Amino acid sequence: MIGHGFMGAAHSQGWRVAPRFFDLPLEPEMTVVVGRNAATVEASARKWGWAESATDWREVIARDDIDVVDVVTPGNTHAEIAIAALEAGKHVLCEKPLANSVAEAEAMAAAATAAAARGIRSMVGFTYRRVPATTFARDLVAAGRIGEIRQVRAEYLQDWLMDPEGPMTWRLDKDLAGSGALGDIGAHAIDLTEYITGQRVTSVSGILETLVSERPLLGEGIGLSGTASAERGTVTVDDLALFTGRLESGALASFEATRFRTGRKNALRIEVSGSKGAIAFDLERLNELEFYDATLPETGLGFQRILVTEHDHPYLAPWWPTGHMLGYEHGFSHQVYDFVTAISEGTQPRPSFDDGLHVQRVLDAVERSSAAGSAWVRADD
Amino acid sequence: MIGHGFMGAAHSQGWRVAPRFFDLPLEPEMTVVVGRNAATVEASARKWGWAESATDWREVIARDDIDVVDVVTPGNTHAEIAIAALEAGKHVLCEKPLANSVAEAEAMAAAATAAAARGIRSMVGFTYRRVPATTFARDLVAAGRIGEIRQVRAEYLQDWLMDPEGPMTWRLDKDLAGSGALGDIGAHAIDLTEYITGQRVTSVSGILETLVSERPLLGEGIGLSGTASAERGTVTVDDLALFTGRLESGALASFEATRFRTGRKNALRIEVSGSKGAIAFDLERLNELEFYDATLPETGLGFQRILVTEHDHPYLAPWWPTGHMLGYEHGFSHQVYDFVTAISEGTQPRPSFDDGLHVQRVLDAVERSSAAGSAWVRADD
Amino acid sequence: MIGHGFMGAAHSQGWRVAPRFFDLPLEPEMTVVVGRNAATVEASARKWGWAESATDWREVIARDDIDVVDVVTPGNTHAEIAIAALEAGKHVLCEKPLANSVAEAEAMAAAATAAAARGIRSMVGFTYRRVPATTFARDLVAAGRIGEIRQVRAEYLQDWLMDPEGPMTWRLDKDLAGSGALGDIGAHAIDLTEYITGQRVTSVSGILETLVSERPLLGEGIGLSGTASAERGTVTVDDLALFTGRLESGALASFEATRFRTGRKNALRIEVSGSKGAIAFDLERLNELEFYDATLPETGLGFQRILVTEHDHPYLAPWWPTGHMLGYEHGFSHQVYDFVTAISEGTQPRPSFDDGLHVQRVLDAVERSSAAGSAWVRADD
Amino acid sequence: MIGHGFMGAAHSQGWRVAPRFFDLPLEPEMTVVVGRNAATVEASARKWGWAESATDWREVIARDDIDVVDVVTPGNTHAEIAIAALEAGKHVLCEKPLANSVAEAEAMAAAATAAAARGIRSMVGFTYRRVPATTFARDLVAAGRIGEIRQVRAEYLQDWLMDPEGPMTWRLDKDLAGSGALGDIGAHAIDLTEYITGQRVTSVSGILETLVSERPLLGEGIGLSGTASAERGTVTVDDLALFTGRLESGALASFEATRFRTGRKNALRIEVSGSKGAIAFDLERLNELEFYDATLPETGLGFQRILVTEHDHPYLAPWWPTGHMLGYEHGFSHQVYDFVTAISEGTQPRPSFDDGLHVQRVLDAVERSSAAGSAWVRADD
């Protein structure tokens, strides 16, 4: 595993727990975690149960006893590491968003295609596809239970940047983070929309907005911790992204990604309205799916709150009895299960790097639309 | 109409509005409202649109131009007025609870039976039967949609007595009010249970509790307004009633009536669990009914939030388009519609005085059970 | 009252009920209702309690015993009637949207200004401002409880056009209805946003979409009822409007108006996010307001579900005890109360025709933006 | 760990995961899991990551390299194993309910007291105390935020026995399971009430009911799996328990435990009403706590939905960022953290065997009350 921030903890939990619940065709070994600082990465290795730590990812990639590379570094390093790993013949799981630019993502997708020809697998880490309720939503849509899709609303609402005195961090610097709310959380809303509807966003019109443009620098400059200083840095990413996309079928989807929606902590929500029904999901209640069956008699119509905790629901069989809830990190176990199964079976896991590239194109199109006064911009070429 | 408190306003609204929306077979005329104080009852008449006011209900009952008497006085006067009105050949609508004692209620039921033989109709004002969602719940149960009833939970939760310095009023005096939370709101929970299930409560075990036993007297003694004085009066009714009842089918129903459930303002809730499904209702969201259909496939199970606002839902046809909400007082229009229709058609309106007598028996049985250390007491004889 | 469709019923209920609960400075008399068809308007008069009916609105406007004209006809006739009434010295209450075009609305606003100089009052019927919960939301915002406004989401979601075999009616014809979801329900979302935030929308970018472009004609052509025929008419209005607006303060507001949001019946929702808190409202639960106070300690943060049914909440004093719900038509009583009070006091009631004109400008700007590929269009000039 | 059913999986997850997130003073080693069948327990050991498996718990308890014994067997074996382990000087974590009878529980509590004198620790596994939201509820109550407790409602609602053709299993046999819904889930409701209020239940009145008294036997008799046979066994435990308890302060608490509440899957709910506020919790939404602060101004009153996912909420610091949800099994990690910390610090972990004995006394009192026609029975001696 390359990288050991918050995502490192989540991925480690996935690798650790998945084999204890799912019947994996291969038993993953948590061999080595890589970071730039020898002391802190060694601490992470010990904490998370990796056998070793290392500071040079190139050396690790060159090792014969490594079969899989899990990339959880910031987005600006994904391309270099993932491409090198694929070329070294390692299966690669890469955190989302795939890259910080379309060009990088294209190179990665090309490398993934080339690697696939040699039996090497790659996947992007959009784990919210693997919440049982979202997978079940996709299944209902695919089974025609909501009919033809008429419109979509997808939003990812947080409020952790509300305080204008909150510090300037790497996530607010375009060079490091690529974009702001758009790429960090909007990417999830786009991927989830494409996953559940089975359709891609082909063009977009939107606007990006930075609500707080200067923030206190931390003592040591841009970072994740430290004491705020009197100096101020310039926020170069968006705080809020509002955009409309057109899906392949022609239906419109309306998107919002924001870190300023006061009181909403982690509300990735999607509602898909169809000719025969609708589904609605909210990550703040991740064990529930709302389903509306418009084919029922008029007096019996209403959104159903389905607890997606039955053994026959997606991913649920090895977990707990009905009504016992899953949490955030279970998606990472499901990701490991799917990824390892695909490697073992020699199939292409999804979301592929191509899927990730497409999301990157949509993000890029939103930025271009915003720059062009919300003009419609194609996202599929 | 005899009486002109809060219920007088609600009943007046029913008489005024029902003919403007429903096709009534007869056009009600709001002739005269009766109260003890000539000035205040005259003000009420003017305010609520009654043609006249009067202070002597006996005189009014004797009038030839009066066909219907609507009794909205405190419970301790119901029996005398209603029986006199029935004997005078007037149709009687009487607010709940029917009376303050079983003996009074028996006399009233007997008078109602005698009057019915002469074509005179009588009805008790349990208006929460006439919220479209509760009527629809009854319809679903009657149609077998939840199968055999397994258990019931019914509760009526308020918190307006929370403040121990809230004044001593007539509602807290057993002589005037009959009982406390039990009779005032518990009676609704009992009636709604019997209405929706179609079964009567045959025996009960329970406990009554007074949480604040002394409260400041108002300047002029017990009343509805005025300044609290230093003197204290003794609360002689229950603040909280917890009891279990057995229905005719043998199923158990658990009840709670309380004025101390902090934060709950008017939560009359009922959940009926059956072998094929369940229904759940909360008066704080009175336009909604939750329905669970256990015959669906396991992965598709979940409570549906039905907006009971379709034209085909009970009572809804003359009101607004789908999704436009009704409020508290609409039940009083529905009551007028049902009562006038029954009078016109010569049928027995429900809940009858017999239904009201039965609720009175249950209330009485709860009081006796509480006095007997929660021993089971029959409610049906 | 000119007009006697669905809105006629609602307005009649307002005129009938308001004086029975509120202390009005003047007692309204329900004199005459006007419609084109003598028989049906006479039936409406009888049904709704108007003393007379008439078929020529010009004659009615000329009558000396008429002080107030209430216009509830389709939008394409508002300008002619309202201007004539104002010129005849009648106070005018006009249903929303003010008109079908900016030009008409401008003429109406000019007439209103001229009339105001002569003491004649005019008001537009955006009644959702007068739901106690929305008025209370405005009060909280005005009192600074949510701080500086950061962003707004406003949506009005219905699904009654879902069925593609639903008939072609006047509401789907641009000549008669002006626009589709945009003007019919989007106008409410705009007005409510401007009302609660106290800010106007200054520019917009958006898209209008017609999802079902042909529908069966009714036997007699375009109408509200009748049997669907084999012939098809062309829908010339939008089914779905998605747009972003910028408020005076610079904050962005995102809007959606749709008649294809499967399962949503009448969900006028607004969420206003501020630097100190947020408010959220949904018309499907109109007695509730969600309020988030970001100034509380972090562990105690959360949206509060406030039942807006206390006597000290807006408009609530004359109604029922705490926890007793209001419904859709109560807003019309509140409208009568405010309108009559303003007439009596000689003040300008709100929303004024100027307010209505501004909403019309926003609607127009959205149409122009949609036609211009979602380019930003100014709405304030 | 002795036992390897469903609880074995949950406890294993706790032992495995707790050290990876919490800073434990001691590093637990997952040494050996014990079961009766050598093959299946070996499979469990491999699956869950225990180093060894064994079939004789007495041998395991005698081993010097074992410091802690975790008992997750059925209730009828708890006493024998736990007492032996304590006498062998092992710290003991025992699943709830502590035992199948008061006598057994008394013996266990006595053994725990004796062991404590030698520095040996013991704890009962009521993990629902360790959901952050319930712990936070306890903290709010302890801090006086809801004032004096006025009444409590606690219920644990499931519906998995709804199908009368569901098979006869050991959980339905009184000899093996001790009791039905009462001991299995009602015990949680009792413990949670006592934990959050800080008060014990001193007496009870209640009724136990078996709704389906005969069920198909499985092929091999009573068991957890197999094919249902034509033969029927007699259900000897309750399906539904309804009881009222009095707390030490005199407040009443109303309880329900049921496996027939159609549509409710795992709804452990508690609402505590106090003189200054209230808290409400539902395990089906375990990351949320509802809190009502009655000291706010009347127009601002309402239940707050607090997402209990802040770093400063109980147990949350080592987990994920705000708004990222925990699931069912996190409570088992929290249990390991608390238990290991107490062992290390030499303090008494809670709930102690004495706490477990008290719950057992309440369960026993409910059974006796039910047998005595719901008479009040003391639970504290």
PDB file of N, CA and C in Angstrom, chain A residues 287-322:
ATOM      1  N   ASN A 287     -27.691   2.358   5.597  1.00  0.00           N
ATOM      2  CA  ASN A 287     -28.299   1.030   5.596  1.00  0.00           C
ATOM      3  C   ASN A 287     -29.722   1.032   5.044  1.00  0.00           C
ATOM      4  N   GLU A 288     -30.160   2.161   4.568  1.00  0.00           N
ATOM      5  CA  GLU A 288     -31.538   2.289   4.099  1.00  0.00           C
ATOM      6  C   GLU A 288     -31.575   2.660   2.619  1.00  0.00           C
ATOM      7  N   LEU A 289     -32.576   2.145   1.942  1.00  0.00           N
ATOM      8  CA  LEU A 289     -32.847   2.599   0.582  1.00  0.00           C
ATOM      9  C   LEU A 289     -34.329   2.910   0.511  1.00  0.00           C
ATOM     10  N   GLU A 290     -34.636   4.051  -0.056  1.00  0.00           N
ATOM     11  CA  GLU A 290     -36.044   4.365  -0.281  1.00  0.00           C
ATOM     12  C   GLU A 290     -36.411   3.964  -1.704  1.00  0.00           C
ATOM     13  N   PHE A 291     -37.516   3.276  -1.807  1.00  0.00           N
ATOM     14  CA  PHE A 291     -37.964   2.788  -3.110  1.00  0.00           C
ATOM     15  C   PHE A 291     -39.443   3.113  -3.274  1.00  0.00           C
ATOM     16  N   TYR A 292     -39.759   3.652  -4.430  1.00  0.00           N
ATOM     17  CA  TYR A 292     -41.147   4.022  -4.729  1.00  0.00           C
ATOM     18  C   TYR A 292     -41.573   3.212  -5.938  1.00  0.00           C
ATOM     19  N   ASP A 293     -42.611   2.448  -5.770  1.00  0.00           N
ATOM     20  CA  ASP A 293     -43.112   1.593  -6.846  1.00  0.00           C
ATOM     21  C   ASP A 293     -44.384   2.222  -7.405  1.00  0.00           C
ATOM     22  N   ALA A 294     -44.253   2.881  -8.552  1.00  0.00           N
ATOM     23  CA  ALA A 294     -45.387   3.626  -9.115  1.00  0.00           C
ATOM     24  C   ALA A 294     -46.417   2.719  -9.765  1.00  0.00           C
ATOM     25  N   THR A 295     -46.149   1.418  -9.771  1.00  0.00           N
ATOM     26  CA  THR A 295     -47.119   0.498 -10.380  1.00  0.00           C
ATOM     27  C   THR A 295     -48.160   0.019  -9.375  1.00  0.00           C
ATOM     28  N   LEU A 296     -48.013   0.405  -8.123  1.00  0.00           N
ATOM     29  CA  LEU A 296     -49.017   0.033  -7.111  1.00  0.00           C
ATOM     30  C   LEU A 296     -50.284   0.875  -7.320  1.00  0.00           C
ATOM     31  N   PRO A 297     -51.401   0.443  -6.730  1.00  0.00           N
ATOM     32  CA  PRO A 297     -52.621   1.259  -6.830  1.00  0.00           C
ATOM     33  C   PRO A 297     -52.402   2.628  -6.192  1.00  0.00           C
ATOM     34  N   GLU A 298     -53.079   3.620  -6.723  1.00  0.00           N
ATOM     35  CA  GLU A 298     -52.837   5.002  -6.323  1.00  0.00           C
ATOM     36  C   GLU A 298     -52.930   5.234  -4.812  1.00  0.00           C
ATOM     37  N   THR A 299     -53.876   4.588  -4.159  1.00  0.00           N
ATOM     38  CA  THR A 299     -54.023   4.829  -2.722  1.00  0.00           C
ATOM     39  C   THR A 299     -52.921   4.160  -1.914  1.00  0.00           C
ATOM     40  N   GLY A 300     -52.153   3.285  -2.557  1.00  0.00           N
ATOM     41  CA  GLY A 300     -51.112   2.575  -1.827  1.00  0.00           C
ATOM     42  C   GLY A 300     -49.712   3.022  -2.186  1.00  0.00           C
ATOM     43  N   LEU A 301     -49.587   4.175  -2.823  1.00  0.00           N
ATOM     44  CA  LEU A 301     -48.285   4.672  -3.252  1.00  0.00           C
ATOM     45  C   LEU A 301     -47.539   5.331  -2.108  1.00  0.00           C
ATOM     46  N   GLY A 302     -46.243   5.142  -2.076  1.00  0.00           N
ATOM     47  CA  GLY A 302     -45.441   5.827  -1.070  1.00  0.00           C
ATOM     48  C   GLY A 302     -44.032   5.290  -1.069  1.00  0.00           C
ATOM     49  N   PHE A 303     -43.079   6.133  -0.705  1.00  0.00           N
ATOM     50  CA  PHE A 303     -41.704   5.654  -0.601  1.00  0.00           C
ATOM     51  C   PHE A 303     -41.593   4.653   0.541  1.00  0.00           C
ATOM     52  N   GLN A 304     -40.970   3.527   0.226  1.00  0.00           N
ATOM     53  CA  GLN A 304     -40.692   2.492   1.220  1.00  0.00           C
ATOM     54  C   GLN A 304     -39.308   2.710   1.793  1.00  0.00           C
ATOM     55  N   ARG A 305     -39.158   2.638   3.087  1.00  0.00           N
ATOM     56  CA  ARG A 305     -37.840   2.636   3.708  1.00  0.00           C
ATOM     57  C   ARG A 305     -37.404   1.188   3.867  1.00  0.00           C
ATOM     58  N   ILE A 306     -36.561   0.733   2.936  1.00  0.00           N
ATOM     59  CA  ILE A 306     -36.072  -0.645   2.992  1.00  0.00           C
ATOM     60  C   ILE A 306     -34.777  -0.667   3.799  1.00  0.00           C
ATOM     61  N   LEU A 307     -34.753  -1.462   4.850  1.00  0.00           N
ATOM     62  CA  LEU A 307     -33.484  -1.710   5.541  1.00  0.00           C
ATOM     63  C   LEU A 307     -32.716  -2.714   4.693  1.00  0.00           C
ATOM     64  N   VAL A 308     -31.611  -2.269   4.130  1.00  0.00           N
ATOM     65  CA  VAL A 308     -30.852  -3.155   3.246  1.00  0.00           C
ATOM     66  C   VAL A 308     -29.884  -3.969   4.102  1.00  0.00           C
ATOM     67  N   THR A 309     -30.483  -4.882   4.846  1.00  0.00           N
ATOM     68  CA  THR A 309     -29.692  -5.711   5.765  1.00  0.00           C
ATOM     69  C   THR A 309     -30.129  -7.172   5.714  1.00  0.00           C
ATOM     70  N   GLU A 310     -30.814  -7.550   4.645  1.00  0.00           N
ATOM     71  CA  GLU A 310     -31.209  -8.956   4.517  1.00  0.00           C
ATOM     72  C   GLU A 310     -30.056  -9.768   3.915  1.00  0.00           C
ATOM     73  N   HIS A 311     -30.032 -11.031   4.227  1.00  0.00           N
ATOM     74  CA  HIS A 311     -28.953 -11.882   3.697  1.00  0.00           C
ATOM     75  C   HIS A 311     -28.927 -11.905   2.178  1.00  0.00           C
ATOM     76  N   ASP A 312     -30.067 -11.716   1.553  1.00  0.00           N
ATOM     77  CA  ASP A 312     -30.100 -11.733   0.091  1.00  0.00           C
ATOM     78  C   ASP A 312     -29.792 -10.387  -0.542  1.00  0.00           C
ATOM     79  N   HIS A 313     -29.579  -9.371   0.242  1.00  0.00           N
ATOM     80  CA  HIS A 313     -29.142  -8.099  -0.315  1.00  0.00           C
ATOM     81  C   HIS A 313     -27.659  -8.184  -0.692  1.00  0.00           C
ATOM     82  N   PRO A 314     -27.199  -7.315  -1.600  1.00  0.00           N
ATOM     83  CA  PRO A 314     -25.809  -7.386  -2.053  1.00  0.00           C
ATOM     84  C   PRO A 314     -24.812  -7.298  -0.895  1.00  0.00           C
ATOM     85  N   TYR A 315     -23.809  -8.154  -0.930  1.00  0.00           N
ATOM     86  CA  TYR A 315     -22.699  -8.181   0.037  1.00  0.00           C
ATOM     87  C   TYR A 315     -23.122  -8.596   1.444  1.00  0.00           C
ATOM     88  N   LEU A 316     -24.378  -8.816   1.693  1.00  0.00           N
ATOM     89  CA  LEU A 316     -24.838  -8.991   3.079  1.00  0.00           C
ATOM     90  C   LEU A 316     -24.681 -10.399   3.618  1.00  0.00           C
ATOM     91  N   ALA A 317     -24.603 -11.386   2.749  1.00  0.00           N
ATOM     92  CA  ALA A 317     -24.646 -12.774   3.206  1.00  0.00           C
ATOM     93  C   ALA A 317     -23.664 -13.080   4.338  1.00  0.00           C
ATOM     94  N   PRO A 318     -22.391 -12.649   4.255  1.00  0.00           N
ATOM     95  CA  PRO A 318     -21.468 -13.062   5.327  1.00  0.00           C
ATOM     96  C   PRO A 318     -21.538 -12.200   6.581  1.00  0.00           C
ATOM     97  N   TRP A 319     -22.304 -11.136   6.559  1.00  0.00           N
ATOM     98  CA  TRP A 319     -22.312 -10.253   7.711  1.00  0.00           C
ATOM     99  C   TRP A 319     -23.307 -10.716   8.769  1.00  0.00           C
ATOM    100  N   TRP A 320     -24.045  -9.780   9.364  1.00  0.00           N
ATOM    101  CA  TRP A 320     -24.828 -10.049  10.558  1.00  0.00           C
ATOM    102  C   TRP A 320     -26.272 -10.382  10.225  1.00  0.00           C
ATOM    103  N   PRO A 321     -27.063 -10.752  11.225  1.00  0.00           N
ATOM    104  CA  PRO A 321     -28.487 -11.000  10.971  1.00  0.00           C
ATOM    105  C   PRO A 321     -29.197  -9.708  10.508  1.00  0.00           C
ATOM    106  N   THR A 322     -30.347  -9.894   9.936  1.00  0.00           N
ATOM    107  CA  THR A 322     -31.209  -8.791   9.508  1.00  0.00           C
ATOM    108  C   THR A 322     -31.295  -7.702  10.580  1.00  0.00           C
TER     109      THR A 322
END
